[in-house]
mmCIF file of C-alpha atoms and ligand atoms in Angstrom:
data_model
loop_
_atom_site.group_PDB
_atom_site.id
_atom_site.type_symbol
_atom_site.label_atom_id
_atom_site.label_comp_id
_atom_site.label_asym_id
_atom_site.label_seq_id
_atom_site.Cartn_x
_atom_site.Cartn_y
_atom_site.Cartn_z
ATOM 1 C CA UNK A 242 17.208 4.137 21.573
ATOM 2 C CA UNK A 243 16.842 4.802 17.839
ATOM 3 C CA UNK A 244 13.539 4.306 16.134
ATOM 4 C CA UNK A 245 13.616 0.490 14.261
ATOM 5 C CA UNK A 246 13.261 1.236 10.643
ATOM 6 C CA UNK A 247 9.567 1.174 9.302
ATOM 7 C CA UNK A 248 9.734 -1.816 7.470
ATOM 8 C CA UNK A 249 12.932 -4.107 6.677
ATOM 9 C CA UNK A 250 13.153 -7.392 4.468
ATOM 10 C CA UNK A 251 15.267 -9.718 3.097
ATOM 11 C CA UNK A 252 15.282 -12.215 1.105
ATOM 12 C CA UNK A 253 11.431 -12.879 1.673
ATOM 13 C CA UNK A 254 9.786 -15.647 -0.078
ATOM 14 C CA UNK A 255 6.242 -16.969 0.031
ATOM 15 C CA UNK A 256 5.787 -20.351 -1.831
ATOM 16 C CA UNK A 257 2.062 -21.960 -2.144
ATOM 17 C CA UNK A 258 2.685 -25.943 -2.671
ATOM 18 C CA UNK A 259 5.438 -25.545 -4.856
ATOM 19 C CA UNK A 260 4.436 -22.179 -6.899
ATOM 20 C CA UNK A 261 6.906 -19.344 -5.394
ATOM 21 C CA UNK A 262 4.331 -16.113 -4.770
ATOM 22 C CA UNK A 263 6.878 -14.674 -3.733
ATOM 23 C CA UNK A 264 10.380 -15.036 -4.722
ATOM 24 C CA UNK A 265 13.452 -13.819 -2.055
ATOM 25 C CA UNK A 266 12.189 -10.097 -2.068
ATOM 26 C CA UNK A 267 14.818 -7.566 -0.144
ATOM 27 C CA UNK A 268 14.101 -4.186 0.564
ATOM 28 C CA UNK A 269 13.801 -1.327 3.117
ATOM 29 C CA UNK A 270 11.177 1.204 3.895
ATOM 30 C CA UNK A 271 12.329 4.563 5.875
ATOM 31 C CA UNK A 272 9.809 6.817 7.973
ATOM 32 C CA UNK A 273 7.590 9.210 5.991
ATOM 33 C CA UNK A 274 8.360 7.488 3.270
ATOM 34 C CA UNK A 275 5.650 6.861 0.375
ATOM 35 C CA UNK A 276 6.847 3.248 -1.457
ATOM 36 C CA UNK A 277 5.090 2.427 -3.918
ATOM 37 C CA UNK A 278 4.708 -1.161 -5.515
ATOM 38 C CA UNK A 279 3.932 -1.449 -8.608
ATOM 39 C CA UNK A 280 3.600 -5.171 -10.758
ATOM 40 C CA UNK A 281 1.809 -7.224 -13.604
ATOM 41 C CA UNK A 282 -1.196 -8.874 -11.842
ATOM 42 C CA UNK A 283 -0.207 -12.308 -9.772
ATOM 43 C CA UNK A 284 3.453 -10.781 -9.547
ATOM 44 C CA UNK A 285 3.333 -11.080 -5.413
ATOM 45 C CA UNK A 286 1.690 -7.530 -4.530
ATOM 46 C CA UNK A 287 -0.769 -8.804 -2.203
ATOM 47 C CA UNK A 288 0.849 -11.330 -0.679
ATOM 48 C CA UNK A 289 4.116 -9.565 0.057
ATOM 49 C CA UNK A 290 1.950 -7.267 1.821
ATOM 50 C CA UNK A 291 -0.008 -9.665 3.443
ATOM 51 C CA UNK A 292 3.149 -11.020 4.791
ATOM 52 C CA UNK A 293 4.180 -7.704 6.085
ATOM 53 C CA UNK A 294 0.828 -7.216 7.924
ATOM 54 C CA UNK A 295 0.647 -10.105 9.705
ATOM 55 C CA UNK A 296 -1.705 -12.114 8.056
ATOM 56 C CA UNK A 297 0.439 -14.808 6.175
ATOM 57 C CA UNK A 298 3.675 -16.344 7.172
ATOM 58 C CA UNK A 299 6.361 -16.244 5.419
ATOM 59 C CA UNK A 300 7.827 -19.550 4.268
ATOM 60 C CA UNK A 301 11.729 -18.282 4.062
ATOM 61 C CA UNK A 302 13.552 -15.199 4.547
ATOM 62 C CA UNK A 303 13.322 -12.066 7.557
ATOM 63 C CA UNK A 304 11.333 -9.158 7.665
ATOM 64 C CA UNK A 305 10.709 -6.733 10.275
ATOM 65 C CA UNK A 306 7.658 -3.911 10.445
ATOM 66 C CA UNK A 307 8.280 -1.487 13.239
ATOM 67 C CA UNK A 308 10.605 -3.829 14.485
ATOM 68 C CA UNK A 309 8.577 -6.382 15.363
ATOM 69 C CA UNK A 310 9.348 -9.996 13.444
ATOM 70 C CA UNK A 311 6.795 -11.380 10.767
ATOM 71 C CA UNK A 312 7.204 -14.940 11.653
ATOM 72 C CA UNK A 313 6.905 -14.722 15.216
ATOM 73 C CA UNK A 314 5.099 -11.002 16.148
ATOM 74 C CA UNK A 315 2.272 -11.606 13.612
ATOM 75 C CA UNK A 316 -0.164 -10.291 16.094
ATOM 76 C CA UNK A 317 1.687 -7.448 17.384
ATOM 77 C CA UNK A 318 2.087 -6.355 13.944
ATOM 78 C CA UNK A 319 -1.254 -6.300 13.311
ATOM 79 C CA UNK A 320 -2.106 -4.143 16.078
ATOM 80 C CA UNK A 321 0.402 -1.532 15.280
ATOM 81 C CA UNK A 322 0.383 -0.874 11.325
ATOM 82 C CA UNK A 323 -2.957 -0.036 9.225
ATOM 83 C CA UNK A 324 -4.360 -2.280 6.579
ATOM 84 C CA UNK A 325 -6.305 -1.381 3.589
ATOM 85 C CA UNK A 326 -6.725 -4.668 1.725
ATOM 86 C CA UNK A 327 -7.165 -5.076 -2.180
ATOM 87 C CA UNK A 328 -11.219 -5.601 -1.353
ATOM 88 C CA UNK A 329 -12.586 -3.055 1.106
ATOM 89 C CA UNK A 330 -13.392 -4.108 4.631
ATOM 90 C CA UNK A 331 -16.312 -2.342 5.302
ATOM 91 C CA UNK A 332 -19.708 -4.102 6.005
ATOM 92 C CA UNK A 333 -22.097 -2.516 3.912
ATOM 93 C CA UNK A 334 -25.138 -3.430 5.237
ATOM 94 C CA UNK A 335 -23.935 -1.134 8.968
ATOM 95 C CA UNK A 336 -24.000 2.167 8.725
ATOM 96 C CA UNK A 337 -21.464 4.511 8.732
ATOM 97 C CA UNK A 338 -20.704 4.961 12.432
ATOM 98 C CA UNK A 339 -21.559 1.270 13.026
ATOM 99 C CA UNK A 340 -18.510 0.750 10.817
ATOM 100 C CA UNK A 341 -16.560 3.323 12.275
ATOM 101 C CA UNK A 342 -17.513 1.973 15.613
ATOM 102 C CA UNK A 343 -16.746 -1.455 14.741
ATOM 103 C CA UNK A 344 -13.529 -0.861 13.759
ATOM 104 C CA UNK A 345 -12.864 0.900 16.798
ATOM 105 C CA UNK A 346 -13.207 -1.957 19.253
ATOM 106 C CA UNK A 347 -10.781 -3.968 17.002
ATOM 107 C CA UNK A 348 -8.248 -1.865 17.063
ATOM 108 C CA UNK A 349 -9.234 -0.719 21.312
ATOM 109 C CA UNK A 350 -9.682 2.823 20.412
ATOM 110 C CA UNK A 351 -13.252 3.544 22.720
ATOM 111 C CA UNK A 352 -14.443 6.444 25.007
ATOM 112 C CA UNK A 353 -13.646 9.844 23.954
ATOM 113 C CA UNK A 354 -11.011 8.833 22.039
ATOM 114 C CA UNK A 355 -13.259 6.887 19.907
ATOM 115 C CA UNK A 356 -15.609 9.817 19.573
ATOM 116 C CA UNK A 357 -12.683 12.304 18.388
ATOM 117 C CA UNK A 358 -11.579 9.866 16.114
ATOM 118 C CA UNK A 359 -14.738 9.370 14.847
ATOM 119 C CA UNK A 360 -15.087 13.122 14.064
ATOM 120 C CA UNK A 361 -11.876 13.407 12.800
ATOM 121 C CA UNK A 362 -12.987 10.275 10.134
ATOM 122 C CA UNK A 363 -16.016 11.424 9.338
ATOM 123 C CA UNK A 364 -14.852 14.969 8.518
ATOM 124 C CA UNK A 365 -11.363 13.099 6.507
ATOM 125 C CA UNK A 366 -14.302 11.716 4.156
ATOM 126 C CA UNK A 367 -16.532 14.406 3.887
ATOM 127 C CA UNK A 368 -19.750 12.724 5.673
ATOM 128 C CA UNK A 369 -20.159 14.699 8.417
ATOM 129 C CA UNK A 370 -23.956 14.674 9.040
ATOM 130 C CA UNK A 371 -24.289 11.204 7.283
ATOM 131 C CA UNK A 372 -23.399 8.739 10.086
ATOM 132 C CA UNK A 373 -26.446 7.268 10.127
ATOM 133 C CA UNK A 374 -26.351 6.569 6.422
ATOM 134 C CA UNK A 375 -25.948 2.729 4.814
ATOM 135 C CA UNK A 376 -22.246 2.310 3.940
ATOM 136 C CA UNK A 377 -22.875 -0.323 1.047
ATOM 137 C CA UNK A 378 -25.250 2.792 -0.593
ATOM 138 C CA UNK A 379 -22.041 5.382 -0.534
ATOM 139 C CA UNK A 380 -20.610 6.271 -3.764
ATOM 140 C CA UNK A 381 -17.073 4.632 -4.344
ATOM 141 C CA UNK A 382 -14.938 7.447 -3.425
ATOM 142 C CA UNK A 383 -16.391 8.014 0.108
ATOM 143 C CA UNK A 384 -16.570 4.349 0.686
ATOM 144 C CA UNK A 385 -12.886 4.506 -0.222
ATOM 145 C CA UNK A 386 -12.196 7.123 2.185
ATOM 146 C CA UNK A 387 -14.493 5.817 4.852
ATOM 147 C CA UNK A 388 -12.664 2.746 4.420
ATOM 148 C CA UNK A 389 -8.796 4.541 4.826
ATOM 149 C CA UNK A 390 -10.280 6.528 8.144
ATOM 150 C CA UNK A 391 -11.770 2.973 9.544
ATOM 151 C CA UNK A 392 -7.942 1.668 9.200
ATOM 152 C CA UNK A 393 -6.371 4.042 10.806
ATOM 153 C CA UNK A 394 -8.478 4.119 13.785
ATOM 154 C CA UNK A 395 -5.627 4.112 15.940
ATOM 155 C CA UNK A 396 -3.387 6.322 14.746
ATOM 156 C CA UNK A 397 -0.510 3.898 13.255
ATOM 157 C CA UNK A 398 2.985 5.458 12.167
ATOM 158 C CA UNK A 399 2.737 2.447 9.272
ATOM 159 C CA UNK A 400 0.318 2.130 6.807
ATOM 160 C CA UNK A 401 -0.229 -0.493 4.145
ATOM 161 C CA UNK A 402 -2.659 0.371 1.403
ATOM 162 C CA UNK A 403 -3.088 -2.216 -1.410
ATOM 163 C CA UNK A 404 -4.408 -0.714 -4.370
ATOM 164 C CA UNK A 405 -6.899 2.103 -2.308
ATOM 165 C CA UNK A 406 -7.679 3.994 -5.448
ATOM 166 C CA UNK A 407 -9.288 0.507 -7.934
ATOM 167 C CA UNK A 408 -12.148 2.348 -9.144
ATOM 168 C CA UNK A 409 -12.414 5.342 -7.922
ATOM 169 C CA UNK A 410 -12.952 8.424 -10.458
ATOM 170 C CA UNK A 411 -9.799 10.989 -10.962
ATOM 171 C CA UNK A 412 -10.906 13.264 -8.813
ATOM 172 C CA UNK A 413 -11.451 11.701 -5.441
ATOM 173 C CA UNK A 414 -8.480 9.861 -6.645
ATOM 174 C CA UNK A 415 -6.329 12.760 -6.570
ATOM 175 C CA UNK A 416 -7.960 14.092 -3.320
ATOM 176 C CA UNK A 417 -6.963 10.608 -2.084
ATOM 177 C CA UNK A 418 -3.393 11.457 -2.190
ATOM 178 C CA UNK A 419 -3.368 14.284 -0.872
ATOM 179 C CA UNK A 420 -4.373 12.878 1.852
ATOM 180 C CA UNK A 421 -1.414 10.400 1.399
ATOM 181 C CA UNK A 422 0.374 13.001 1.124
ATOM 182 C CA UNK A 423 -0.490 14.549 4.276
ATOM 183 C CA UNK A 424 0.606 11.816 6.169
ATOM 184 C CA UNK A 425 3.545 11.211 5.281
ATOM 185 C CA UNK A 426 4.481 14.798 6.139
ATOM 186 C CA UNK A 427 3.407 13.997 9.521
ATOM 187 C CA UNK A 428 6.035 10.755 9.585
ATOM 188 C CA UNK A 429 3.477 8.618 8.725
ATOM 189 C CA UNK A 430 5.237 5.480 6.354
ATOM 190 C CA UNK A 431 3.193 4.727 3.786
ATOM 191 C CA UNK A 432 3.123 1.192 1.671
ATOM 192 C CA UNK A 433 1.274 1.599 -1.477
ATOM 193 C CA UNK A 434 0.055 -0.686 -4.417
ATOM 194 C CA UNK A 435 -1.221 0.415 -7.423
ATOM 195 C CA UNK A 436 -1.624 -0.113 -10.906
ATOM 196 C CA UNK A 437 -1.739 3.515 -12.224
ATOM 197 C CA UNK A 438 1.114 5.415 -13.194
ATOM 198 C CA UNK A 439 0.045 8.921 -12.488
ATOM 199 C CA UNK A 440 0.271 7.576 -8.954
ATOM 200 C CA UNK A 441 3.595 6.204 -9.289
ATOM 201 C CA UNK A 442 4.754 9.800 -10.017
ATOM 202 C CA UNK A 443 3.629 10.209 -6.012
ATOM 203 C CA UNK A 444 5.868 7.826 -4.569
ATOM 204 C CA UNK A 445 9.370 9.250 -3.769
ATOM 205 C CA UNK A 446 10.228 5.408 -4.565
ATOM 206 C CA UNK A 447 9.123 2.591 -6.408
ATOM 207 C CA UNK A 448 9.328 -1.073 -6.353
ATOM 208 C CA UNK A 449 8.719 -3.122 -9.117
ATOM 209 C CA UNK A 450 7.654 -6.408 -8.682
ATOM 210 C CA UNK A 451 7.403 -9.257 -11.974
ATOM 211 C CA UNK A 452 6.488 -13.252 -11.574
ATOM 212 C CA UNK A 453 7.486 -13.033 -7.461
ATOM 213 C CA UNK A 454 10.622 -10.898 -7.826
ATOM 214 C CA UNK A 455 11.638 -7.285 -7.407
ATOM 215 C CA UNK A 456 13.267 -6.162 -10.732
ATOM 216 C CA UNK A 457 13.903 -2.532 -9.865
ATOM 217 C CA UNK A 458 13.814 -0.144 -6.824
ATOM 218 C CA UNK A 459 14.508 3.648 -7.234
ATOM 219 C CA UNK A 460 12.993 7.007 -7.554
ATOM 220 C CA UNK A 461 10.034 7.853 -10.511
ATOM 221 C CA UNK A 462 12.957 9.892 -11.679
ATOM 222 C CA UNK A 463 15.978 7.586 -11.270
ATOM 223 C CA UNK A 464 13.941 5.297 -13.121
ATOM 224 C CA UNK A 465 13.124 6.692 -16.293
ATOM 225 C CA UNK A 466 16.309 8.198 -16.440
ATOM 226 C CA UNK A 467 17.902 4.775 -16.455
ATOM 227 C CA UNK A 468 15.921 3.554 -19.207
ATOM 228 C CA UNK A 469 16.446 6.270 -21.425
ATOM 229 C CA UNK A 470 19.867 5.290 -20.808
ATOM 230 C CA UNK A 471 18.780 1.904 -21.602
ATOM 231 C CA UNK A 472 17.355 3.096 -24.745
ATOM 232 C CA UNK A 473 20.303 5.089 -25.764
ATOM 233 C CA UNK A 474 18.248 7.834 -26.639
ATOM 234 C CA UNK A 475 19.648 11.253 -26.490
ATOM 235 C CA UNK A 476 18.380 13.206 -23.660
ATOM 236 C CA UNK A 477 18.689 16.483 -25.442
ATOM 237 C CA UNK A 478 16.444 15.539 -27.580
ATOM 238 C CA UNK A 479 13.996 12.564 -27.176
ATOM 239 C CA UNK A 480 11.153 13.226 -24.746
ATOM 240 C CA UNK A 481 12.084 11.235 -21.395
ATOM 241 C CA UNK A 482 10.114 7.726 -21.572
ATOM 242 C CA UNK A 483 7.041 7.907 -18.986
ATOM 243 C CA UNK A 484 6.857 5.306 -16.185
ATOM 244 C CA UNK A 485 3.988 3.345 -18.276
ATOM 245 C CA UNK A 486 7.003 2.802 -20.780
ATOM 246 C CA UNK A 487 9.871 1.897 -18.149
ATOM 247 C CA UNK A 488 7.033 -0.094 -16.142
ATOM 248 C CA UNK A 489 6.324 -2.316 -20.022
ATOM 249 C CA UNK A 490 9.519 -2.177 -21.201
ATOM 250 C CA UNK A 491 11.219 -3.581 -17.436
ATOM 251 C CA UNK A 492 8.670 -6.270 -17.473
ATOM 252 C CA UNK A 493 9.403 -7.219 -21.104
ATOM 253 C CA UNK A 494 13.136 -7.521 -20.809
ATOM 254 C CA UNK A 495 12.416 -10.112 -17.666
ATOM 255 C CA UNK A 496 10.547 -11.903 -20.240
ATOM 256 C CA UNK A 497 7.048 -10.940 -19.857
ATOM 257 C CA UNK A 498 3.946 -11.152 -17.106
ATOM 258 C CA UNK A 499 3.043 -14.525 -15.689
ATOM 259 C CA UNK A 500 1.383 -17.018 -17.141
ATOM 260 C CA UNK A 501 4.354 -17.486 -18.866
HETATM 261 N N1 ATP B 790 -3.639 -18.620 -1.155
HETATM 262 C C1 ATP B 790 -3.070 -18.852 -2.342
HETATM 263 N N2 ATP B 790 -2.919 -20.111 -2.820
HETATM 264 C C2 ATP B 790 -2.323 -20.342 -4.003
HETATM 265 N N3 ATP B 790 -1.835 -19.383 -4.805
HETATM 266 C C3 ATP B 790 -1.955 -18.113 -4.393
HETATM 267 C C4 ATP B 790 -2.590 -17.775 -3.150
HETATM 268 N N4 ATP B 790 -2.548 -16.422 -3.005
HETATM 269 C C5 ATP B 790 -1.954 -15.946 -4.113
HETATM 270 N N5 ATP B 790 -1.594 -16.949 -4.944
HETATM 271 C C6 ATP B 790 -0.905 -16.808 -6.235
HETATM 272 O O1 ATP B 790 0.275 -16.044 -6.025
HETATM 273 C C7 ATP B 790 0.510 -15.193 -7.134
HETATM 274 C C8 ATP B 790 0.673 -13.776 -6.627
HETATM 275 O O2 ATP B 790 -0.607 -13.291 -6.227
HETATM 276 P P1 ATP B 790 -0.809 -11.837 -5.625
HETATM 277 O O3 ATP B 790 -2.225 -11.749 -5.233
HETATM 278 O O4 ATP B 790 0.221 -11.599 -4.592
HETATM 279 O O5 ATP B 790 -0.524 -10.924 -6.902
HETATM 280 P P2 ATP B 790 -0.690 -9.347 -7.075
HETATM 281 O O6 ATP B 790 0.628 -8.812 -7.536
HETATM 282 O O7 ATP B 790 -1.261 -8.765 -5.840
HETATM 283 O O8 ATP B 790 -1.714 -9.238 -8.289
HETATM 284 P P3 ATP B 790 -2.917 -8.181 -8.572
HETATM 285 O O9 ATP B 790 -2.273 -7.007 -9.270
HETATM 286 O O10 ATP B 790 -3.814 -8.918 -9.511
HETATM 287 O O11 ATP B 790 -3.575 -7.843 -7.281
HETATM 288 C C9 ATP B 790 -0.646 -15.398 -8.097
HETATM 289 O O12 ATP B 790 -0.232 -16.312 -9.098
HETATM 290 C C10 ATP B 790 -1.723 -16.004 -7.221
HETATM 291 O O13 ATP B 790 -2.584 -16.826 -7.972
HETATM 292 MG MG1 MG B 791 -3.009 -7.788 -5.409
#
């Protein structure tokens, strides 16, 4: 039987009282894939995602993550993607292979397994020799990478990462995708929020999200070629605009962030 695409939705919508988070949101994720989601803040990141991990029903609309239903394989979903949420999980007051440990029995990874996976974290984040260490006194960028090993514990073929890199300096931002980028080499689909557009450039697509709705999908590329078009500029001449531009101007032309 063929694989079930990573993740599938349509028309998805999240309303809280009568505000619409999210507003009938369709797309489609394929394996290996790095999609990245890009939006104003309060446009529906988070809580599309959180939808898509299991931890908020939808109000209307499908979606499917490794084939499994939102509304009624919450659970199962859960068990089978991995979650980096906006604020890190971690408990910073355990140490490092408490957390690494802890995370383990949530996710029923124990035994040898745990201890190769374990080693195979610790050495991901560079703290080999530091297990012992409080996690809450790591610099950002470890506890950033501590925190990406701890969700994927068990090995999931999905990941959703909602904005990993807040914070964290250039340079163990940039080591950060390569690791990203690893993965998806290996078939790994990878979900990915952010709000800066040198990480964009990463994703071979990007969604853009504004006050609950997707106003573009495509490639970095297909993008900014569209809104030079947009712009009428001539290609031959005029530098191509950079995503920060597409991403301001797109937003704009939908008539601005919320709060509106
Ligand atoms: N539990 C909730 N109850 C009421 N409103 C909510 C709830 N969760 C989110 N919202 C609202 O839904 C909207 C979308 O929020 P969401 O967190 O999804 O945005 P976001 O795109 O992730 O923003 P950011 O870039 O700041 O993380 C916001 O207006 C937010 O205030
Ligand atoms: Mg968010």
């Amino acid at each position: 039987m063929a694989e079930p695409r990573p993740v599938v939705v349509e028309e998805l919508t999240r309303r809280f009282g009568d505000f619409t988070a999210v507003d009938r949101v369709s797309f489609q994720v394929g394996r290996g894939e790095i999609f990245g989601f890009l939006g104003p803040n309060g446009a529906g990141k988070t809580t599309t995602i959180k939808m898509l991990t299991g931890l908020l029903e939808p109000t209307e609309g499908r979606g499917w993550v490794a084939g499994l239903d939102v509304h009624g394989q919450r659970r199962e979903i859960r068990a089978r993607i991995g979650y980096m949420s906006q604020r890190f999980s971690l408990y910073p007051d355990l140490t490092i292979r408490e957390n690494i440990d802890l995370f383990g029995g949530l996710y029923g990874v124990a035994g040898t397994r745990l201890e190769a996976r374990r080693r195979w974290i610790l050495e991901m984040a560079e703290l080999q020799g530091q297990e012992g260490s409080v996690t809450g006194t790591l610099p950002l960028g470890f506890k950033q990478r501590l925190a990406l090993g701890t969700a994927i514990i068990h090995e999931p073929a999905i990941l959703f990462l909602d904005e990993p890199t807040s914070g964290v300096d250039p340079v163990a931002r940039r080591r950060f995708w390569d690791l990203i980028d690893g993965f998806s080499h290996r078939g790994v689909t990878v979900f990915v929020s952010t709000h800066y557009m040198e990480e964009a450039e990463y994703c071979h697509r990007l969604a853009l999200m504004n006050r609950g709705r997707l106003i573009a999908l495509d490639t970095p590329r297909r993008l900014r070629e569209e809104e030079a078009r947009i712009r009428g500029s001539d290609p031959s001449s005029a530098p191509p605009p950079s995503l920060e531009e597409v991403f301001i101007s797109r937003v704009e032309r939908e008539g601005g962030a919320v709060l509106g």
